[in-house]
Coordinates of C-alpha atoms and ligand atoms in Angstrom, one line a residue:
X18 CA -7.3 19.6 -8.5
X19 CA -10.7 18.7 -7.1
X20 CA -10.9 17.8 -3.5
X21 CA -14.0 16.2 -1.9
X22 CA -15.1 14.0 0.9
X23 CA -17.4 11.1 0.3
X24 CA -18.7 9.7 3.5
X25 CA -20.9 6.9 2.3
X26 CA -19.6 4.5 5.0
X27 CA -21.9 2.5 7.2
X28 CA -22.0 4.5 10.4
X29 CA -22.2 1.5 12.6
X30 CA -20.4 0.8 15.8
X31 CA -19.4 -2.7 14.8
X32 CA -15.8 -4.1 15.2
X33 CA -14.9 -3.7 11.5
X34 CA -16.0 0.0 11.6
X35 CA -13.9 0.5 14.8
X36 CA -10.9 -1.2 13.2
X37 CA -11.2 1.0 10.0
X38 CA -11.5 4.1 12.2
X39 CA -8.4 3.1 14.2
X40 CA -6.4 2.7 11.0
X41 CA -7.7 6.0 9.6
X42 CA -6.9 7.9 12.9
X43 CA -3.4 6.4 13.0
X44 CA -2.6 7.6 9.5
X45 CA -4.4 10.9 9.8
X46 CA -2.4 11.8 12.9
X47 CA 1.0 11.2 11.2
X48 CA 2.7 14.5 10.4
X49 CA 4.8 15.2 7.4
X50 CA 8.5 14.9 7.9
X51 CA 11.1 17.4 6.8
X52 CA 13.8 16.1 4.6
X53 CA 16.3 16.1 7.5
X54 CA 13.9 14.1 9.7
X55 CA 13.3 11.6 6.9
X56 CA 17.0 11.1 6.4
X57 CA 17.5 10.5 10.1
X58 CA 14.7 7.9 10.3
X59 CA 15.8 4.5 11.6
X60 CA 14.0 3.0 8.6
X61 CA 15.3 5.3 5.9
X62 CA 16.7 2.4 3.9
X63 CA 13.5 0.5 4.1
X64 CA 11.5 3.5 3.0
X65 CA 13.9 4.0 0.1
X66 CA 13.7 0.4 -0.9
X67 CA 9.9 0.5 -0.8
X68 CA 10.0 3.6 -3.0
X69 CA 12.2 1.8 -5.4
X70 CA 9.8 -1.2 -5.6
X71 CA 6.9 1.2 -6.2
X72 CA 8.8 3.2 -8.8
X73 CA 9.7 0.0 -10.7
X74 CA 6.1 -1.2 -10.7
X75 CA 4.9 2.2 -11.9
X76 CA 7.6 2.3 -14.6
X77 CA 6.7 -1.2 -15.8
X78 CA 2.9 -0.8 -16.0
X79 CA 1.9 2.9 -16.3
X80 CA 1.9 4.4 -19.8
X81 CA 1.8 8.0 -20.9
X82 CA -1.7 9.5 -20.7
X83 CA -3.1 6.7 -18.5
X84 CA -5.9 7.4 -16.1
X85 CA -4.8 6.2 -12.7
X86 CA -6.7 5.3 -9.5
X87 CA -4.3 5.4 -6.5
X88 CA -6.2 3.4 -3.8
X89 CA -5.0 4.3 -0.3
X90 CA -2.8 7.1 -1.8
X91 CA -1.7 8.3 1.7
X92 CA 0.1 11.7 1.6
X93 CA 0.7 11.5 -2.1
X94 CA 4.3 10.2 -1.8
X95 CA 3.9 8.6 -5.2
X96 CA 2.7 11.7 -7.1
X97 CA 6.2 12.3 -8.5
X98 CA 6.5 8.7 -9.6
X99 CA 3.2 9.0 -11.5
X100 CA 4.4 12.3 -13.0
X101 CA 7.6 10.6 -14.3
X102 CA 5.4 8.1 -16.0
X103 CA 3.6 11.0 -17.7
X104 CA 0.1 9.8 -16.8
X105 CA -2.9 11.8 -18.0
X106 CA -5.2 11.8 -15.0
X107 CA -5.0 10.9 -11.3
X108 CA -7.6 10.0 -8.7
X109 CA -6.3 9.4 -5.1
X110 CA -8.6 7.8 -2.5
X111 CA -7.7 7.5 1.2
X112 CA -9.6 6.9 4.4
X113 CA -7.4 9.2 6.4
X114 CA -8.6 12.8 6.1
X115 CA -5.2 14.2 7.3
X116 CA -3.4 12.2 4.6
X117 CA -5.7 13.5 1.9
X118 CA -5.1 17.1 3.1
X119 CA -1.3 16.5 3.0
X120 CA -1.7 15.0 -0.5
X121 CA -3.5 18.1 -1.6
X122 CA -0.8 20.3 -0.2
X123 CA 1.9 18.2 -2.0
X124 CA -0.1 18.3 -5.3
X125 CA -0.5 22.1 -5.1
X126 CA 3.2 22.5 -4.3
X127 CA 2.4 24.4 -1.1
X128 CA 4.9 22.7 1.1
X129 CA 8.5 24.0 1.5
X130 CA 9.8 20.8 0.1
X131 CA 7.7 21.1 -3.1
X132 CA 8.1 24.8 -3.7
X133 CA 11.2 24.3 -5.8
X134 CA 9.5 21.7 -8.0
X135 CA 7.4 22.3 -11.1
X136 CA 3.6 21.6 -10.9
X137 CA 2.4 18.2 -11.7
X138 CA 1.5 17.8 -15.3
X139 CA -1.7 15.8 -14.7
X140 CA -5.1 17.0 -13.3
X141 CA -6.0 15.2 -10.1
X142 CA -9.0 14.5 -7.9
X143 CA -8.6 13.5 -4.2
X144 CA -11.3 11.7 -2.2
X145 CA -11.5 10.8 1.4
X146 CA -13.4 7.5 1.6
X147 CA -13.3 4.0 2.9
X148 CA -12.4 2.1 -0.3
X149 CA -13.0 -1.2 1.3
X150 CA -16.5 -0.4 2.6
X151 CA -18.2 1.8 0.1
X152 CA -19.3 1.1 -3.5
X153 CA -17.5 3.7 -5.5
X154 CA -18.4 2.9 -9.1
X155 CA -21.3 5.3 -9.3
X156 CA -19.4 8.0 -7.4
X157 CA -16.4 7.7 -9.7
X158 CA -18.6 7.2 -12.8
X159 CA -17.3 10.3 -14.6
X160 CA -13.6 9.5 -13.8
X161 CA -13.7 5.8 -14.7
X162 CA -12.6 3.6 -16.4
X163 CA -9.0 3.6 -15.2
X164 CA -6.1 2.2 -17.1
X165 CA -4.2 1.5 -13.9
X166 CA -5.4 0.9 -10.3
X167 CA -2.7 0.9 -7.7
X168 CA -2.8 0.0 -4.1
X169 CA 0.6 0.2 -2.4
X170 CA 1.2 -1.2 1.1
X171 CA -2.5 -1.0 2.0
X172 CA -4.5 -3.9 0.5
X173 CA -4.2 -5.9 3.7
X174 CA -6.3 -3.4 5.5
X175 CA -9.3 -4.7 3.5
X176 CA -8.9 -8.2 4.9
X177 CA -10.5 -7.6 8.3
X178 CA -13.8 -9.2 7.0
X179 CA -14.8 -11.1 3.9
X180 CA -17.3 -8.3 3.1
X181 CA -14.5 -5.7 3.0
X182 CA -12.1 -7.8 1.0
X183 CA -14.9 -8.4 -1.5
X184 CA -15.8 -4.7 -1.7
X185 CA -12.2 -3.8 -2.3
X186 CA -12.0 -6.2 -5.3
X187 CA -15.5 -5.3 -6.5
X188 CA -14.5 -1.6 -6.6
X189 CA -11.3 -2.4 -8.5
X190 CA -13.1 -4.6 -10.9
X191 CA -15.8 -2.1 -11.6
X192 CA -13.4 0.8 -12.1
X193 CA -10.6 -0.8 -14.1
X194 CA -11.1 -1.0 -17.8
X195 CA -10.9 -4.3 -19.6
X196 CA -7.2 -5.0 -20.2
X197 CA -6.3 -2.5 -17.4
X198 CA -3.8 -3.3 -14.8
X199 CA -3.9 -3.5 -11.0
X200 CA -0.6 -3.2 -9.2
X201 CA -0.1 -3.5 -5.5
X202 CA 2.1 -4.4 -2.6
X203 CA 1.2 -6.0 0.7
X204 CA 2.8 -7.9 3.5
X205 CA 3.8 -11.5 2.7
X206 CA 1.6 -13.7 4.8
X207 CA 4.0 -16.7 4.3
X208 CA 6.8 -14.8 5.9
X209 CA 4.7 -13.5 8.8
X210 CA 3.4 -17.0 9.6
X211 CA 6.8 -18.6 9.2
X212 CA 8.3 -16.1 11.7
X213 CA 5.4 -16.6 14.1
X214 CA 6.0 -20.4 14.0
X215 CA 9.7 -19.8 14.8
X216 CA 8.9 -17.4 17.6
X217 CA 8.6 -18.5 21.2
X218 CA 5.3 -16.7 21.8
X219 CA 2.9 -14.7 19.7
X220 CA 5.3 -11.8 19.1
X221 CA 8.4 -11.4 17.0
X222 CA 10.5 -8.6 15.5
X223 CA 13.7 -6.6 15.9
X224 CA 14.8 -3.2 16.9
X225 CA 12.7 -1.4 14.3
X226 CA 9.6 -3.5 14.0
X227 CA 7.4 -6.0 15.9
X228 CA 4.4 -8.0 15.1
X229 CA 2.0 -9.3 17.8
X230 CA -0.9 -11.7 17.5
X231 CA -3.7 -12.1 20.0
X232 CA -3.9 -15.3 22.0
X233 CA -6.8 -16.5 19.8
X234 CA -4.4 -16.8 16.9
X235 CA -1.9 -19.0 18.4
X236 CA -0.2 -20.8 15.5
X237 CA -2.0 -24.1 16.2
X238 CA -5.3 -22.6 15.5
X239 CA -4.4 -21.0 12.2
X240 CA -5.4 -23.9 10.1
X241 CA -9.0 -24.0 11.3
X242 CA -9.6 -20.3 11.4
X243 CA -11.4 -18.3 8.7
X244 CA -8.9 -16.7 6.1
X245 CA -10.4 -13.3 7.0
X246 CA -10.0 -11.2 10.1
X247 CA -6.7 -12.7 11.2
X248 CA -5.5 -9.6 13.0
X249 CA -2.1 -8.7 14.3
X250 CA -0.7 -5.5 15.7
X251 CA 2.1 -4.1 13.6
X252 CA 4.6 -1.6 14.9
X253 CA 7.3 -0.2 12.6
X254 CA 9.5 2.5 14.1
X255 CA 8.8 5.9 12.7
X256 CA 6.0 4.7 10.4
X257 CA 3.2 2.3 11.5
X258 CA 1.4 1.4 14.8
X259 CA -2.0 -0.1 14.1
X260 CA -3.9 -3.3 13.4
X261 CA -3.3 -5.2 10.2
X262 CA -4.7 -8.4 8.7
X263 CA -3.1 -11.5 7.2
X264 CA -3.9 -12.0 3.6
X265 CA -3.5 -15.7 2.6
X266 CA -2.4 -15.3 -1.0
X267 CA -4.1 -18.3 -2.4
X268 CA -7.5 -17.1 -1.0
X269 CA -6.8 -13.6 -2.4
X270 CA -6.0 -15.0 -5.8
X271 CA -9.2 -17.0 -6.1
X272 CA -11.3 -14.2 -4.7
X273 CA -9.8 -11.8 -7.2
X274 CA -10.7 -14.3 -10.0
X275 CA -14.4 -14.1 -8.9
X276 CA -14.1 -10.4 -9.8
X277 CA -12.5 -11.1 -13.2
X278 CA -9.0 -10.2 -12.1
X279 CA -6.4 -12.6 -13.4
X280 CA -3.1 -13.0 -11.6
X281 CA -0.1 -12.0 -13.9
X282 CA 2.6 -12.3 -11.3
X283 CA 3.3 -12.3 -7.6
X284 CA 6.8 -12.0 -6.1
X285 CA 8.2 -11.6 -2.7
X286 CA 10.2 -8.4 -2.2
X287 CA 13.5 -10.4 -2.2
X288 CA 12.6 -12.1 -5.5
X289 CA 11.4 -8.8 -6.9
X290 CA 14.6 -6.9 -6.0
X291 CA 16.8 -9.8 -7.3
X292 CA 15.0 -9.8 -10.6
X293 CA 14.7 -6.1 -11.4
X294 CA 18.0 -5.0 -9.9
X295 CA 19.6 -6.8 -12.9
X296 CA 18.1 -4.2 -15.3
X297 CA 20.5 -1.3 -15.6
X298 CA 17.8 1.4 -15.6
X299 CA 16.5 0.1 -12.3
X300 CA 20.0 -0.3 -10.8
X301 CA 20.6 3.4 -11.6
X302 CA 17.3 4.2 -9.9
X303 CA 18.3 2.3 -6.8
X304 CA 21.6 4.2 -6.7
X305 CA 19.9 7.6 -7.2
X306 CA 17.4 6.8 -4.4
X307 CA 20.3 5.7 -2.2
X308 CA 18.3 2.6 -1.4
X309 CA 21.3 0.2 -1.3
X310 CA 22.4 0.0 2.4
X311 CA 26.0 -0.2 3.4
X312 CA 25.4 -3.6 4.9
X313 CA 25.9 -2.6 8.6
X314 CA 24.0 -4.6 11.2
X315 CA 21.1 -2.3 11.7
X316 CA 20.4 -2.0 8.0
X317 CA 20.5 -5.8 7.4
X318 CA 17.8 -6.0 10.2
X319 CA 15.8 -3.6 8.2
X320 CA 16.1 -5.6 5.1
X321 CA 14.7 -8.6 7.0
X322 CA 11.5 -6.7 7.8
X323 CA 11.3 -5.6 4.2
X324 CA 10.5 -9.2 3.1
X325 CA 7.0 -8.7 4.4
X326 CA 5.9 -7.2 1.2
X327 CA 4.5 -8.9 -1.9
X328 CA 4.4 -6.9 -5.1
X329 CA 1.7 -8.2 -7.3
X330 CA 0.3 -7.3 -10.6
X331 CA -3.0 -8.3 -12.1
X332 CA -4.6 -8.0 -15.5
X333 CA -8.3 -7.7 -16.0
Ligands
SAM9 N1 0.0 4.0 -0.6 C1 0.7 4.9 0.2 C2 2.2 4.7 0.0 O1 2.6 3.7 -0.5 O2 2.9 5.6 0.5 C3 0.3 4.9 1.7 C4 0.6 3.5 2.3 S1 0.2 3.5 4.1 C5 1.2 2.2 4.6 C6 -1.4 2.8 4.1 C7 -2.5 3.7 3.7 O3 -3.7 3.0 3.6 C8 -2.8 4.9 4.7 O4 -2.7 6.1 4.0 C9 -4.2 4.6 5.1 O5 -5.0 5.7 5.5 C10 -4.8 3.8 3.9 N2 -6.0 3.1 4.1 C11 -6.2 2.1 5.1 N3 -7.4 1.6 5.0 C12 -8.1 2.3 4.0 C13 -9.4 2.2 3.5 N4 -10.3 1.4 4.0 N5 -9.7 3.0 2.4 C14 -8.8 3.8 1.9 N6 -7.5 4.0 2.4 C15 -7.2 3.2 3.4

């Protein structure tokens, strides 16, 4: 395992830098949960469902010996999924130093939880960097090209400005090999805007999550505003409390095309679950993860908030 920090980011005090810092500080400060704490989490079924979605994506698109770039890898919660896919090499990048440290601990098997588990079968490199700000092609020259680039539940953090959204896609495009695959998940802008329109004010949610827009983004003004920088505050109990940005999917799709990324499919989480739960191997996985809720009121509320994710897959 190589671990290094690449701070090539613009050290400016502008708003986008502040926003990126806020996101990084939020995730850096989140401590690792014990197994007991995790099981007691009010969003445990949502977490398990999200893990199921990521596992299905990885099983569908990663192949043995693949070189994988995990963008916004967080604390390395997906390392086991990549191991099961028998990948050959892994590079994880995240802006949050605390998360990269936890990811290193998890990879090295230092934590109590991991001690019982065998070492990962692939070599890995972990980098602390702002993937949406810095050109990483030269820095990752010796590691690239990658067969798979993955960005799970994090691509929307690139949408604070057009420049950042472009840098994210430029990095993916430069690092992915021709014919390589990009897989990702992000909130479904259609669902968020629909709920905002149905809401009385600029805020909506339930007992486990809320989303709040600033006055400047009252629904009436959405049509005329730029597709970048549409900020909302997202709070998810026991998980997230920081600014995020709306990603209008049609804009994302055409911007990606500019960087030679062709859309293969996009599905809302509900569609994704309905489609892949039919396949016996993924039904078994859902059962093993315990991701199927027992249908009580709280859990069905959680399943509502789960619709904010869009798994997508691109082919270069
Ligand atoms: N991908 C992981 C997963 O699915 O468990 C983590 C998802 S977490 C919701 C979002 C992650 O995005 C955080 O770890 C955060 O630090 C990372 N992130 C946000 N902005 C980033 C950026 N500009 N560059 C790299 N990572 C970023």
